[in-house]
């Protein structure tokens, strides 16, 4: 399956200096904006875990071509061979970080099961008719004392790195699993014991740094959310900065109560930058981090207030569950899942974000509760932005047991995928009321919809070396 030729170190250096590329992706973030065609196909995680539906999870192929007769419809599905995987986050085998790899293609999706620890490889050579080609069974993962795969990133030289949230028993510590370009498990990437908790990660190879965040042990979050687990210190609040080449943690920042459950991590796309953001879900704020004088610093720069709700005996946190940065590094987008808000901040000055716009939809407080007559139950969750920054898409499922706890209706109705038109020049968004993908209307029964990816790369997976 390997189709890449390994360049020498000197060749790699020369290619980067001259912004030449022969492999997948784009030479620079600006090239991605200028050279990419409009997205016409979306790959979306679809799952039945936690519902009264006897069917396996699937990869949904969604038509997002406005000139197509099947626009905003699920036109194909790749069903997984087993039930109960809880497909969650997924990624490409290759991205712009390996653009020097002659012959390597951004063609295979690596799709882990959060609960099963099973890893699926899907070939997207036929973009609208992808094919499952390989399954790595859980026992192979457990052999490395890891479980619960989460974030998948392609890394330079054609290999793939997956953050793992637990050990083989679903306890702590987590770590990282490495696959080669033939999708064979190479082993553990990190020396055991570097971290306790794990969740998302992002690397910036030109700065020789990687950042990883923290959720909890799988055995803690699998059953659902319990506030006592937070009080008992079972949820994360640290940022871990790694030496990328050595694979060792060089600095850990304890965010305290300002950073409870730090989830998605995003560096700016500019490969020389050390600035980035983390969304702290339970604290409901955005942490800005950057390097200065040889060490990283982090502080909250956006905070969302809790709100009173008659159905709750405590103020409802916004619960920031996803963030992303536009490819031009000008805007930060995010989702407040419980409050029902998708928002947009101008980050031209990374330390001082300025609110640009927001849409209030779904969740406990959203102003818009229906689109095309369809009830919108949960708030915005996983986000994806077009490479030109003009179309923002989102789904509404977070995690099956948490969905059932906070928005139980979604198990009966299924999720939706929605879209807003974005004007980067004025910093405004408007809901596209003509776009709705209904995951509640499938032959086997309603399904949940989670992460979104484009065949030509996107704002939450492309990294530049």
XYZ file of C-alpha atoms in Angstrom:
465
model
C 0.000 0.000 0.000
C 2.966 2.269 0.480
C 3.445 4.530 -2.525
C 5.945 7.064 -1.277
C 9.629 7.501 -1.927
C 11.695 8.648 1.041
C 13.706 11.809 0.335
C 17.113 12.350 1.844
C 17.474 14.896 4.656
C 19.225 17.349 2.361
C 16.526 16.967 -0.296
C 13.794 17.635 2.291
C 15.537 20.772 3.532
C 16.001 22.041 -0.006
C 12.349 21.451 -0.893
C 11.107 23.431 2.083
C 13.428 26.336 1.481
C 12.205 26.672 -2.077
C 8.544 26.014 -1.243
C 8.594 23.250 -3.814
C 6.384 20.239 -3.308
C 5.787 16.942 -5.047
C 3.457 15.170 -2.647
C 0.041 15.795 -1.074
C -1.348 19.111 0.022
C -0.139 22.624 -0.617
C 3.194 24.394 -0.280
C 1.798 27.070 2.057
C -1.500 27.946 3.807
C -1.993 30.776 1.287
C -1.556 28.273 -1.564
C -4.311 26.153 -0.004
C -6.639 29.165 -0.064
C -5.776 30.172 -3.637
C -5.369 26.774 -5.332
C -8.059 24.604 -3.724
C -11.363 24.144 -5.505
C -14.606 24.645 -3.598
C -15.513 21.656 -1.392
C -18.046 19.430 -3.179
C -17.918 16.305 -0.992
C -17.823 16.048 2.790
C -16.905 13.012 4.841
C -18.809 12.921 8.129
C -18.692 10.472 11.020
C -22.084 8.785 11.515
C -22.837 6.555 14.469
C -25.573 4.588 16.159
C -23.914 3.958 19.522
C -26.251 4.739 22.425
C -29.395 4.498 20.312
C -32.052 1.856 19.881
C -30.709 1.076 16.425
C -29.165 -2.315 15.614
C -26.579 -1.201 13.051
C -22.863 -0.402 12.836
C -21.408 3.102 12.658
C -20.524 4.483 9.228
C -18.659 7.068 7.188
C -21.240 9.307 5.501
C -20.501 10.871 2.106
C -22.391 14.171 1.963
C -22.997 16.170 -1.212
C -22.078 19.830 -0.579
C -22.026 20.840 -4.253
C -24.769 23.485 -4.701
C -24.959 22.647 -8.428
C -25.776 18.999 -7.719
C -29.249 17.449 -7.730
C -28.385 15.730 -4.435
C -27.096 18.857 -2.682
C -27.209 18.564 1.141
C -27.996 14.825 1.016
C -26.132 11.759 2.268
C -25.291 10.104 -1.063
C -23.288 7.116 0.194
C -22.241 5.362 3.386
C -19.327 3.081 4.246
C -20.594 0.823 7.006
C -18.077 -0.543 9.488
C -17.883 -4.339 9.918
C -18.665 -4.297 13.673
C -21.231 -2.594 15.896
C -20.485 -0.315 18.821
C -17.271 1.363 17.644
C -18.346 4.951 18.498
C -16.582 6.528 15.525
C -15.447 9.926 16.726
C -12.498 11.846 15.250
C -10.616 10.779 12.127
C -7.861 11.993 9.834
C -5.896 11.644 6.620
C -2.902 9.427 5.956
C -1.083 12.447 4.482
C -1.340 16.229 4.500
C 0.698 19.282 3.606
C 3.321 18.382 6.234
C 4.450 15.577 3.900
C 4.254 17.615 0.694
C 7.902 16.717 0.007
C 7.031 13.003 -0.267
C 7.091 12.155 -3.941
C 4.172 9.872 -4.816
C 2.358 10.046 -1.455
C -1.358 10.811 -1.795
C -3.947 12.306 0.577
C -6.217 9.370 -0.162
C -6.784 7.146 2.869
C -8.902 8.049 5.888
C -7.854 6.636 9.249
C -11.048 6.149 11.297
C -10.740 4.980 14.922
C -13.486 3.669 17.153
C -13.393 5.520 20.487
C -15.031 2.694 22.453
C -13.795 -0.309 20.485
C -10.168 0.812 19.917
C -10.592 -0.620 16.397
C -8.920 1.410 13.610
C -10.399 1.434 10.083
C -8.651 2.414 6.853
C -10.874 3.740 4.046
C -9.637 4.374 0.505
C -11.220 7.508 -1.024
C -9.731 7.165 -4.529
C -13.337 7.268 -5.729
C -14.393 10.307 -3.743
C -18.114 9.582 -3.749
C -17.695 5.818 -3.475
C -14.977 5.182 -0.858
C -14.044 1.659 0.195
C -13.026 0.070 3.503
C -9.688 -1.654 2.853
C -8.239 -2.585 6.250
C -9.165 -2.981 9.908
C -6.671 -2.970 12.788
C -8.277 -5.014 15.550
C -8.263 -3.825 19.193
C -5.946 -6.595 20.381
C -3.151 -5.150 18.235
C -3.637 -1.785 19.946
C -3.846 -3.295 23.438
C -0.472 -4.983 22.858
C 1.043 -1.511 23.315
C -0.943 -0.856 26.517
C -3.105 1.786 24.823
C -6.816 2.218 24.060
C -9.469 4.781 23.074
C -7.900 6.375 19.948
C -8.778 10.015 19.374
C -6.944 12.565 17.195
C -5.369 11.309 13.954
C -2.685 13.460 12.318
C -0.512 12.669 9.350
C 3.088 13.482 10.197
C 6.097 14.162 7.956
C 7.576 11.208 6.040
C 4.209 9.536 5.543
C 3.565 8.152 8.999
C 0.457 8.605 11.142
C 0.208 9.497 14.835
C -2.899 8.847 16.964
C -3.520 10.186 20.463
C -4.742 7.415 22.779
C -6.744 8.326 25.864
C -6.237 5.269 28.022
C -4.165 2.199 28.723
C -5.279 -1.259 27.609
C -7.760 -1.412 30.539
C -9.285 2.038 29.925
C -7.436 3.578 32.847
C -4.636 6.160 32.815
C -2.107 6.920 31.452
C -2.785 7.472 27.761
C -0.161 7.999 25.092
C 0.381 7.922 21.328
C 0.279 5.130 18.753
C 2.255 5.340 15.515
C 1.313 3.734 12.177
C 3.578 3.499 9.139
C 2.508 4.393 5.603
C 1.293 0.811 5.078
C -1.067 1.281 8.054
C 0.813 -1.183 10.215
C 1.187 -0.439 13.922
C 4.777 0.622 14.515
C 4.392 0.847 18.252
C 4.247 3.490 20.893
C 5.539 6.908 19.765
C 6.123 8.344 23.245
C 8.162 6.972 26.113
C 5.582 5.631 28.624
C 4.950 7.929 31.577
C 5.376 11.272 29.803
C 1.743 12.216 30.425
C -1.223 10.977 32.441
C -4.224 12.263 30.473
C -4.522 12.811 26.765
C -6.996 14.173 24.225
C -6.194 16.379 21.216
C -2.784 17.408 19.891
C -1.246 19.663 17.250
C 2.372 19.884 16.143
C 4.389 22.739 14.664
C 7.499 21.027 13.258
C 9.296 24.202 12.214
C 9.246 25.169 15.907
C 10.003 21.579 17.035
C 6.978 21.645 19.341
C 3.818 19.637 19.894
C 0.941 20.505 22.238
C -1.345 17.890 23.769
C -4.457 18.467 25.895
C -6.433 16.409 28.438
C -9.895 14.868 28.788
C -9.933 11.970 31.278
C -9.568 8.206 31.544
C -11.991 6.368 29.226
C -13.571 4.667 32.243
C -14.382 8.144 33.609
C -16.049 9.735 30.562
C -17.542 6.643 28.865
C -20.625 6.430 31.178
C -21.377 10.172 30.997
C -20.468 13.369 32.844
C -20.440 13.446 36.665
C -19.527 16.722 38.414
C -18.072 14.730 41.309
C -15.429 13.381 38.935
C -14.299 16.968 38.332
C -14.166 17.644 42.069
C -12.154 14.434 42.485
C -9.597 15.604 39.923
C -10.475 12.975 37.347
C -10.681 15.506 34.503
C -7.719 17.294 32.941
C -6.597 20.920 33.262
C -3.062 20.858 31.816
C -1.355 21.771 28.552
C 1.641 19.601 27.709
C 4.300 21.035 25.380
C 6.561 18.406 23.799
C 9.908 18.353 22.070
C 8.567 17.175 18.719
C 11.686 15.362 17.568
C 12.515 13.761 20.914
C 8.913 12.877 21.794
C 9.316 14.070 25.360
C 7.385 16.616 27.440
C 9.432 19.765 28.015
C 6.851 21.921 29.796
C 3.462 21.428 31.457
C 1.153 24.338 32.284
C -1.494 23.807 34.978
C -4.451 25.984 33.944
C -6.318 25.468 37.225
C -10.012 26.358 37.234
C -9.467 28.560 34.172
C -8.772 25.490 32.066
C -11.017 22.642 33.171
C -11.213 19.980 30.449
C -8.986 21.576 27.788
C -10.040 19.900 24.543
C -9.283 21.059 20.993
C -5.785 22.476 20.364
C -5.010 24.679 17.323
C -1.741 26.353 16.388
C -1.956 29.134 13.812
C -1.394 27.646 10.353
C 1.638 29.824 9.654
C 4.466 27.333 10.309
C 6.718 29.968 11.905
C 4.083 30.906 14.510
C 4.097 29.768 18.136
C 0.627 31.236 18.818
C -2.486 29.134 19.178
C -5.632 28.456 21.187
C -7.249 25.742 23.288
C -10.935 25.551 24.139
C -11.497 24.702 27.813
C -14.904 23.015 27.696
C -16.074 23.074 31.297
C -14.466 26.428 32.172
C -16.111 27.789 29.013
C -13.221 29.933 27.917
C -10.550 30.121 25.257
C -6.915 29.859 26.279
C -4.333 31.708 24.174
C -0.799 30.263 24.268
C 2.488 31.427 22.761
C 6.220 31.058 23.228
C 8.350 33.826 24.687
C 11.869 33.758 26.148
C 12.187 30.037 25.595
C 8.994 28.899 27.316
C 5.281 28.767 26.625
C 2.717 30.986 28.335
C -1.053 30.512 28.455
C -3.967 32.664 29.616
C -7.720 32.982 28.997
C -8.585 35.575 26.342
C -12.272 34.787 25.716
C -14.707 33.876 28.490
C -18.357 32.825 28.238
C -20.611 33.352 31.270
C -22.794 30.583 32.713
C -26.548 31.131 32.271
C -29.545 30.335 34.474
C -32.064 27.806 33.151
C -35.304 26.742 34.813
C -34.568 23.076 34.165
C -31.174 23.167 35.871
C -30.345 23.467 39.569
C -27.056 25.153 38.701
C -26.026 27.746 36.072
C -25.493 26.145 32.675
C -21.926 26.442 31.321
C -21.527 27.266 27.627
C -19.371 24.130 27.178
C -16.920 25.075 24.439
C -16.549 21.772 22.596
C -14.777 22.730 19.364
C -12.666 25.544 17.923
C -10.936 26.102 14.572
C -8.741 28.734 12.946
C -9.361 29.963 9.392
C -6.632 29.066 6.918
C -5.532 32.716 6.702
C -5.162 32.826 10.525
C -7.506 35.807 10.732
C -10.543 34.270 12.456
C -11.173 31.866 15.314
C -14.487 29.991 15.253
C -15.999 27.961 18.089
C -19.094 26.187 19.370
C -20.886 26.474 22.711
C -22.741 23.158 22.707
C -25.043 23.669 25.713
C -25.826 27.353 25.139
C -26.440 26.759 21.420
C -24.075 29.261 19.852
C -21.509 29.224 17.075
C -19.195 32.222 17.234
C -16.480 34.039 15.281
C -13.641 36.182 16.682
C -11.096 38.306 14.822
C -7.628 37.167 15.965
C -5.523 39.534 13.880
C -3.999 40.413 17.249
C -3.710 36.883 18.748
C -3.491 38.123 22.343
C -6.577 40.335 22.045
C -9.367 38.561 20.122
C -12.294 40.752 19.087
C -15.786 39.303 18.730
C -16.963 39.520 15.133
C -20.273 37.652 15.024
C -22.297 34.712 16.356
C -25.386 32.647 15.541
C -27.725 31.493 18.311
C -29.184 28.119 17.317
C -30.235 24.934 19.106
C -29.090 23.941 22.586
C -30.757 25.253 25.762
C -30.827 28.925 24.757
C -30.678 29.171 20.961
C -32.923 31.756 19.268
C -33.343 29.488 16.231
C -34.849 26.110 17.107
C -36.016 24.965 13.668
C -34.527 24.855 10.144
C -36.758 23.778 7.256
C -39.308 22.640 9.837
C -36.757 20.330 11.483
C -36.290 20.741 15.230
C -32.683 21.563 16.160
C -32.116 19.829 19.485
C -28.468 20.050 20.524
C -26.247 23.077 19.978
C -23.447 23.432 17.413
C -20.624 20.986 18.044
C -17.955 19.828 15.550
C -17.006 22.565 13.077
C -15.394 22.627 9.664
C -14.600 25.662 7.512
C -14.040 25.834 3.764
C -10.443 26.547 2.792
C -11.420 29.981 1.439
C -13.085 30.789 4.778
C -16.520 31.493 3.299
C -18.612 28.504 4.451
C -18.796 27.183 8.011
C -20.410 23.761 8.592
C -21.244 22.038 11.869
C -22.860 18.939 13.354
C -24.591 18.536 16.724
C -23.442 15.301 18.411
C -20.715 15.340 21.083
C -20.373 11.808 22.503
C -23.143 9.218 22.749
C -23.438 8.960 26.533
C -23.067 12.757 26.954
C -25.643 13.343 24.192
C -28.085 11.074 25.997
C -27.458 12.902 29.262
C -27.889 16.491 28.016
C -29.973 16.152 24.837
C -31.713 12.734 25.068
C -34.117 13.655 22.246
C -31.240 13.393 19.778
C -31.139 9.603 20.270
C -34.672 9.539 18.840
C -34.383 12.229 16.183
C -30.745 11.962 15.109
C -28.321 14.809 14.445
C -28.217 17.435 11.746
C -25.466 19.096 9.741
C -25.907 22.831 9.162
C -24.056 25.629 7.385
C -23.473 29.357 7.656
C -22.204 31.659 4.917
C -19.234 33.685 6.155
C -18.061 37.061 4.841
C -14.395 37.342 5.895
C -14.267 40.949 4.675
C -16.950 42.187 7.082
C -16.508 39.467 9.730
C -20.123 38.320 9.600
C -22.009 35.032 9.387
C -25.535 34.198 8.203
C -27.335 30.878 8.576
C -28.024 29.153 5.236
C -31.618 28.049 5.792
C -31.584 26.072 2.540
C -28.857 23.709 3.782
C -29.774 20.876 6.141
C -28.423 17.317 6.212
C -30.784 15.174 8.285
C -29.077 12.216 9.966
C -32.431 11.298 11.490
C -33.762 10.002 8.184
C -31.748 6.849 7.441
C -32.957 3.301 6.586
C -31.700 1.700 9.826
C -32.905 4.555 12.023
C -31.634 7.924 13.265
C -27.891 8.466 13.593
C -25.546 10.914 15.270
C -23.222 13.100 13.162
C -19.791 14.109 14.374
C -16.519 15.268 12.738
C -16.329 16.626 9.131
C -13.428 16.435 6.633
C -12.811 17.579 3.035
C -10.978 15.422 0.460
C -8.521 18.251 -0.269
C -7.645 19.005 3.333
C -9.193 21.341 5.850
C -8.545 23.854 8.593
C -8.347 21.247 11.381
C -6.009 18.691 9.797
C -3.432 20.439 7.596
C -0.007 21.184 9.105
C 3.042 22.647 7.345
C 6.574 21.446 7.936
